Amino acid sequence: ADISVDGKFVGNTPSTARFVPGDHKVSIEKAGFKSWERTITLGPGATVTISPTLEQLPNPVTAQ
């Protein structure tokens, strides 16, 4: 899945990254799955582990 922080692509899962303290919008996207978004607040020296479960989108019904 693709990871974006504050609207910028930062890598693919699994991944480790460093960011400045403050609020950051994290989004995780994968084709065929519902996007996952959260805003996290990082303090100085903080470590955060994010382990979301992505919800699969329903398959479109094909007309016969």
PDB file of N, CA and C in Angstrom:
ATOM      1  N   ALA A   1       0.848  -1.184   0.000  1.00  0.00           N
ATOM      2  CA  ALA A   1       0.000   0.000   0.000  1.00  0.00           C
ATOM      3  C   ALA A   1       0.888   1.239   0.000  1.00  0.00           C
ATOM      4  N   ASP A   2       0.402   2.325  -0.543  1.00  0.00           N
ATOM      5  CA  ASP A   2       1.130   3.590  -0.595  1.00  0.00           C
ATOM      6  C   ASP A   2       0.865   4.406   0.667  1.00  0.00           C
ATOM      7  N   ILE A   3       1.922   4.992   1.218  1.00  0.00           N
ATOM      8  CA  ILE A   3       1.800   5.835   2.409  1.00  0.00           C
ATOM      9  C   ILE A   3       2.081   7.283   2.015  1.00  0.00           C
ATOM     10  N   SER A   4       1.174   8.181   2.424  1.00  0.00           N
ATOM     11  CA  SER A   4       1.376   9.615   2.232  1.00  0.00           C
ATOM     12  C   SER A   4       1.264  10.302   3.582  1.00  0.00           C
ATOM     13  N   VAL A   5       2.103  11.293   3.796  1.00  0.00           N
ATOM     14  CA  VAL A   5       2.044  12.105   5.010  1.00  0.00           C
ATOM     15  C   VAL A   5       1.990  13.558   4.580  1.00  0.00           C
ATOM     16  N   ASP A   6       0.979  14.255   5.066  1.00  0.00           N
ATOM     17  CA  ASP A   6       0.759  15.658   4.711  1.00  0.00           C
ATOM     18  C   ASP A   6       0.687  15.845   3.193  1.00  0.00           C
ATOM     19  N   GLY A   7       0.059  14.871   2.509  1.00  0.00           N
ATOM     20  CA  GLY A   7      -0.147  14.965   1.072  1.00  0.00           C
ATOM     21  C   GLY A   7       1.050  14.582   0.221  1.00  0.00           C
ATOM     22  N   LYS A   8       2.132  14.105   0.840  1.00  0.00           N
ATOM     23  CA  LYS A   8       3.331  13.731   0.085  1.00  0.00           C
ATOM     24  C   LYS A   8       3.604  12.241   0.239  1.00  0.00           C
ATOM     25  N   PHE A   9       3.855  11.568  -0.885  1.00  0.00           N
ATOM     26  CA  PHE A   9       4.180  10.143  -0.868  1.00  0.00           C
ATOM     27  C   PHE A   9       5.495   9.945  -0.115  1.00  0.00           C
ATOM     28  N   VAL A  10       5.499   9.001   0.854  1.00  0.00           N
ATOM     29  CA  VAL A  10       6.711   8.747   1.644  1.00  0.00           C
ATOM     30  C   VAL A  10       7.203   7.308   1.526  1.00  0.00           C
ATOM     31  N   GLY A  11       6.418   6.429   0.895  1.00  0.00           N
ATOM     32  CA  GLY A  11       6.872   5.051   0.732  1.00  0.00           C
ATOM     33  C   GLY A  11       5.722   4.068   0.696  1.00  0.00           C
ATOM     34  N   ASN A  12       6.095   2.792   0.735  1.00  0.00           N
ATOM     35  CA  ASN A  12       5.120   1.710   0.720  1.00  0.00           C
ATOM     36  C   ASN A  12       5.201   0.932   2.025  1.00  0.00           C
ATOM     37  N   THR A  13       4.108   0.257   2.357  1.00  0.00           N
ATOM     38  CA  THR A  13       4.091  -0.554   3.576  1.00  0.00           C
ATOM     39  C   THR A  13       4.873  -1.830   3.349  1.00  0.00           C
ATOM     40  N   PRO A  14       5.509  -2.371   4.363  1.00  0.00           N
ATOM     41  CA  PRO A  14       5.778  -1.728   5.651  1.00  0.00           C
ATOM     42  C   PRO A  14       6.889  -0.700   5.496  1.00  0.00           C
ATOM     43  N   SER A  15       6.906   0.285   6.383  1.00  0.00           N
ATOM     44  CA  SER A  15       7.875   1.364   6.253  1.00  0.00           C
ATOM     45  C   SER A  15       8.150   2.007   7.604  1.00  0.00           C
ATOM     46  N   THR A  16       9.308   2.628   7.706  1.00  0.00           N
ATOM     47  CA  THR A  16       9.674   3.416   8.879  1.00  0.00           C
ATOM     48  C   THR A  16      10.070   4.794   8.377  1.00  0.00           C
ATOM     49  N   ALA A  17       9.602   5.834   9.048  1.00  0.00           N
ATOM     50  CA  ALA A  17       9.908   7.202   8.622  1.00  0.00           C
ATOM     51  C   ALA A  17      10.052   8.111   9.838  1.00  0.00           C
ATOM     52  N   ARG A  18      10.744   9.218   9.660  1.00  0.00           N
ATOM     53  CA  ARG A  18      10.916  10.207  10.723  1.00  0.00           C
ATOM     54  C   ARG A  18      10.270  11.519  10.284  1.00  0.00           C
ATOM     55  N   PHE A  19       9.617  12.186  11.238  1.00  0.00           N
ATOM     56  CA  PHE A  19       8.955  13.452  10.958  1.00  0.00           C
ATOM     57  C   PHE A  19       9.177  14.417  12.100  1.00  0.00           C
ATOM     58  N   VAL A  20       9.071  15.702  11.805  1.00  0.00           N
ATOM     59  CA  VAL A  20       9.208  16.725  12.840  1.00  0.00           C
ATOM     60  C   VAL A  20       7.999  16.663  13.765  1.00  0.00           C
ATOM     61  N   PRO A  21       8.149  17.079  15.018  1.00  0.00           N
ATOM     62  CA  PRO A  21       7.004  17.100  15.939  1.00  0.00           C
ATOM     63  C   PRO A  21       5.881  17.971  15.388  1.00  0.00           C
ATOM     64  N   GLY A  22       4.646  17.632  15.755  1.00  0.00           N
ATOM     65  CA  GLY A  22       3.471  18.393  15.332  1.00  0.00           C
ATOM     66  C   GLY A  22       2.395  17.481  14.791  1.00  0.00           C
ATOM     67  N   ASP A  23       1.371  18.087  14.184  1.00  0.00           N
ATOM     68  CA  ASP A  23       0.258  17.336  13.609  1.00  0.00           C
ATOM     69  C   ASP A  23       0.593  16.926  12.182  1.00  0.00           C
ATOM     70  N   HIS A  24       0.265  15.689  11.842  1.00  0.00           N
ATOM     71  CA  HIS A  24       0.516  15.177  10.497  1.00  0.00           C
ATOM     72  C   HIS A  24      -0.675  14.345  10.043  1.00  0.00           C
ATOM     73  N   LYS A  25      -1.074  14.530   8.787  1.00  0.00           N
ATOM     74  CA  LYS A  25      -2.164  13.748   8.196  1.00  0.00           C
ATOM     75  C   LYS A  25      -1.539  12.550   7.481  1.00  0.00           C
ATOM     76  N   VAL A  26      -1.869  11.357   7.939  1.00  0.00           N
ATOM     77  CA  VAL A  26      -1.345  10.121   7.374  1.00  0.00           C
ATOM     78  C   VAL A  26      -2.448   9.450   6.564  1.00  0.00           C
ATOM     79  N   SER A  27      -2.139   9.066   5.338  1.00  0.00           N
ATOM     80  CA  SER A  27      -3.115   8.317   4.537  1.00  0.00           C
ATOM     81  C   SER A  27      -2.423   7.099   3.924  1.00  0.00           C
ATOM     82  N   ILE A  28      -3.195   6.020   3.851  1.00  0.00           N
ATOM     83  CA  ILE A  28      -2.701   4.775   3.273  1.00  0.00           C
ATOM     84  C   ILE A  28      -3.711   4.345   2.227  1.00  0.00           C
ATOM     85  N   GLU A  29      -3.209   4.084   1.017  1.00  0.00           N
ATOM     86  CA  GLU A  29      -4.083   3.736  -0.103  1.00  0.00           C
ATOM     87  C   GLU A  29      -3.549   2.514  -0.833  1.00  0.00           C
ATOM     88  N   LYS A  30      -4.486   1.668  -1.260  1.00  0.00           N
ATOM     89  CA  LYS A  30      -4.148   0.490  -2.057  1.00  0.00           C
ATOM     90  C   LYS A  30      -5.294   0.242  -3.018  1.00  0.00           C
ATOM     91  N   ALA A  31      -4.964  -0.068  -4.253  1.00  0.00           N
ATOM     92  CA  ALA A  31      -5.998  -0.319  -5.269  1.00  0.00           C
ATOM     93  C   ALA A  31      -6.938  -1.420  -4.790  1.00  0.00           C
ATOM     94  N   GLY A  32      -8.247  -1.173  -4.927  1.00  0.00           N
ATOM     95  CA  GLY A  32      -9.247  -2.155  -4.541  1.00  0.00           C
ATOM     96  C   GLY A  32      -9.644  -2.085  -3.075  1.00  0.00           C
ATOM     97  N   PHE A  33      -9.073  -1.117  -2.333  1.00  0.00           N
ATOM     98  CA  PHE A  33      -9.363  -0.971  -0.915  1.00  0.00           C
ATOM     99  C   PHE A  33      -9.761   0.466  -0.600  1.00  0.00           C
ATOM    100  N   LYS A  34     -10.559   0.629   0.448  1.00  0.00           N
ATOM    101  CA  LYS A  34     -10.969   1.947   0.924  1.00  0.00           C
ATOM    102  C   LYS A  34      -9.751   2.648   1.526  1.00  0.00           C
ATOM    103  N   SER A  35      -9.577   3.928   1.222  1.00  0.00           N
ATOM    104  CA  SER A  35      -8.456   4.697   1.774  1.00  0.00           C
ATOM    105  C   SER A  35      -8.593   4.817   3.284  1.00  0.00           C
ATOM    106  N   TRP A  36      -7.450   4.868   3.972  1.00  0.00           N
ATOM    107  CA  TRP A  36      -7.401   5.009   5.430  1.00  0.00           C
ATOM    108  C   TRP A  36      -6.696   6.313   5.724  1.00  0.00           C
ATOM    109  N   GLU A  37      -7.295   7.171   6.574  1.00  0.00           N
ATOM    110  CA  GLU A  37      -6.695   8.461   6.923  1.00  0.00           C
ATOM    111  C   GLU A  37      -6.846   8.743   8.404  1.00  0.00           C
ATOM    112  N   ARG A  38      -5.811   9.319   8.981  1.00  0.00           N
ATOM    113  CA  ARG A  38      -5.840   9.769  10.375  1.00  0.00           C
ATOM    114  C   ARG A  38      -4.918  10.967  10.507  1.00  0.00           C
ATOM    115  N   THR A  39      -5.204  11.815  11.481  1.00  0.00           N
ATOM    116  CA  THR A  39      -4.279  12.879  11.846  1.00  0.00           C
ATOM    117  C   THR A  39      -3.632  12.461  13.148  1.00  0.00           C
ATOM    118  N   ILE A  40      -2.310  12.485  13.171  1.00  0.00           N
ATOM    119  CA  ILE A  40      -1.582  12.117  14.377  1.00  0.00           C
ATOM    120  C   ILE A  40      -0.788  13.320  14.861  1.00  0.00           C
ATOM    121  N   THR A  41      -0.567  13.383  16.162  1.00  0.00           N
ATOM    122  CA  THR A  41       0.238  14.441  16.759  1.00  0.00           C
ATOM    123  C   THR A  41       1.492  13.810  17.335  1.00  0.00           C
ATOM    124  N   LEU A  42       2.630  14.269  16.862  1.00  0.00           N
ATOM    125  CA  LEU A  42       3.914  13.756  17.327  1.00  0.00           C
ATOM    126  C   LEU A  42       4.581  14.766  18.246  1.00  0.00           C
ATOM    127  N   GLY A  43       5.048  14.282  19.393  1.00  0.00           N
ATOM    128  CA  GLY A  43       5.834  15.112  20.288  1.00  0.00           C
ATOM    129  C   GLY A  43       7.304  14.873  20.017  1.00  0.00           C
ATOM    130  N   PRO A  44       8.184  15.692  20.598  1.00  0.00           N
ATOM    131  CA  PRO A  44       9.621  15.492  20.409  1.00  0.00           C
ATOM    132  C   PRO A  44      10.042  14.096  20.862  1.00  0.00           C
ATOM    133  N   GLY A  45      10.733  13.364  20.004  1.00  0.00           N
ATOM    134  CA  GLY A  45      11.215  12.028  20.335  1.00  0.00           C
ATOM    135  C   GLY A  45      10.154  10.949  20.340  1.00  0.00           C
ATOM    136  N   ALA A  46       8.941  11.276  19.915  1.00  0.00           N
ATOM    137  CA  ALA A  46       7.831  10.316  19.944  1.00  0.00           C
ATOM    138  C   ALA A  46       8.013   9.226  18.897  1.00  0.00           C
ATOM    139  N   THR A  47       7.521   8.037  19.232  1.00  0.00           N
ATOM    140  CA  THR A  47       7.476   6.914  18.302  1.00  0.00           C
ATOM    141  C   THR A  47       6.029   6.467  18.193  1.00  0.00           C
ATOM    142  N   VAL A  48       5.553   6.319  16.965  1.00  0.00           N
ATOM    143  CA  VAL A  48       4.177   5.897  16.725  1.00  0.00           C
ATOM    144  C   VAL A  48       4.202   4.724  15.752  1.00  0.00           C
ATOM    145  N   THR A  49       3.437   3.694  16.081  1.00  0.00           N
ATOM    146  CA  THR A  49       3.273   2.558  15.181  1.00  0.00           C
ATOM    147  C   THR A  49       1.843   2.570  14.673  1.00  0.00           C
ATOM    148  N   ILE A  50       1.687   2.522  13.360  1.00  0.00           N
ATOM    149  CA  ILE A  50       0.363   2.519  12.749  1.00  0.00           C
ATOM    150  C   ILE A  50       0.188   1.184  12.043  1.00  0.00           C
ATOM    151  N   SER A  51      -0.871   0.467  12.387  1.00  0.00           N
ATOM    152  CA  SER A  51      -1.149  -0.848  11.786  1.00  0.00           C
ATOM    153  C   SER A  51      -2.613  -0.938  11.376  1.00  0.00           C
ATOM    154  N   PRO A  52      -3.016  -0.158  10.378  1.00  0.00           N
ATOM    155  CA  PRO A  52      -4.424  -0.187   9.987  1.00  0.00           C
ATOM    156  C   PRO A  52      -4.782  -1.443   9.209  1.00  0.00           C
ATOM    157  N   THR A  53      -6.052  -1.805   9.272  1.00  0.00           N
ATOM    158  CA  THR A  53      -6.595  -2.860   8.436  1.00  0.00           C
ATOM    159  C   THR A  53      -7.427  -2.183   7.358  1.00  0.00           C
ATOM    160  N   LEU A  54      -7.027  -2.356   6.113  1.00  0.00           N
ATOM    161  CA  LEU A  54      -7.752  -1.720   5.018  1.00  0.00           C
ATOM    162  C   LEU A  54      -8.990  -2.531   4.669  1.00  0.00           C
ATOM    163  N   GLU A  55     -10.079  -1.817   4.421  1.00  0.00           N
ATOM    164  CA  GLU A  55     -11.353  -2.453   4.075  1.00  0.00           C
ATOM    165  C   GLU A  55     -11.447  -2.621   2.559  1.00  0.00           C
ATOM    166  N   GLN A  56     -11.644  -3.850   2.113  1.00  0.00           N
ATOM    167  CA  GLN A  56     -11.726  -4.112   0.689  1.00  0.00           C
ATOM    168  C   GLN A  56     -13.017  -3.544   0.125  1.00  0.00           C
ATOM    169  N   LEU A  57     -12.913  -2.906  -1.046  1.00  0.00           N
ATOM    170  CA  LEU A  57     -14.098  -2.375  -1.713  1.00  0.00           C
ATOM    171  C   LEU A  57     -14.873  -3.528  -2.329  1.00  0.00           C
ATOM    172  N   PRO A  58     -16.196  -3.407  -2.385  1.00  0.00           N
ATOM    173  CA  PRO A  58     -16.981  -4.474  -3.013  1.00  0.00           C
ATOM    174  C   PRO A  58     -16.682  -4.544  -4.507  1.00  0.00           C
ATOM    175  N   ASN A  59     -16.753  -5.746  -5.055  1.00  0.00           N
ATOM    176  CA  ASN A  59     -16.568  -5.905  -6.499  1.00  0.00           C
ATOM    177  C   ASN A  59     -17.783  -5.331  -7.208  1.00  0.00           C
ATOM    178  N   PRO A  60     -17.569  -4.565  -8.264  1.00  0.00           N
ATOM    179  CA  PRO A  60     -18.749  -4.042  -8.995  1.00  0.00           C
ATOM    180  C   PRO A  60     -19.519  -5.183  -9.633  1.00  0.00           C
ATOM    181  N   VAL A  61     -20.828  -5.040  -9.621  1.00  0.00           N
ATOM    182  CA  VAL A  61     -21.698  -6.057 -10.220  1.00  0.00           C
ATOM    183  C   VAL A  61     -21.666  -5.859 -11.732  1.00  0.00           C
ATOM    184  N   THR A  62     -21.421  -6.929 -12.426  1.00  0.00           N
ATOM    185  CA  THR A  62     -21.368  -6.820 -13.894  1.00  0.00           C
ATOM    186  C   THR A  62     -22.745  -7.123 -14.475  1.00  0.00           C
ATOM    187  N   ALA A  63     -23.136  -6.338 -15.437  1.00  0.00           N
ATOM    188  CA  ALA A  63     -24.435  -6.544 -16.098  1.00  0.00           C
ATOM    189  C   ALA A  63     -24.325  -7.726 -17.045  1.00  0.00           C
ATOM    190  N   GLN A  64     -25.391  -8.513 -17.101  1.00  0.00           N
ATOM    191  CA  GLN A  64     -25.389  -9.675 -17.992  1.00  0.00           C
ATOM    192  C   GLN A  64     -26.414  -9.507 -19.065  1.00  0.00           C
TER     193      GLN A  64
END
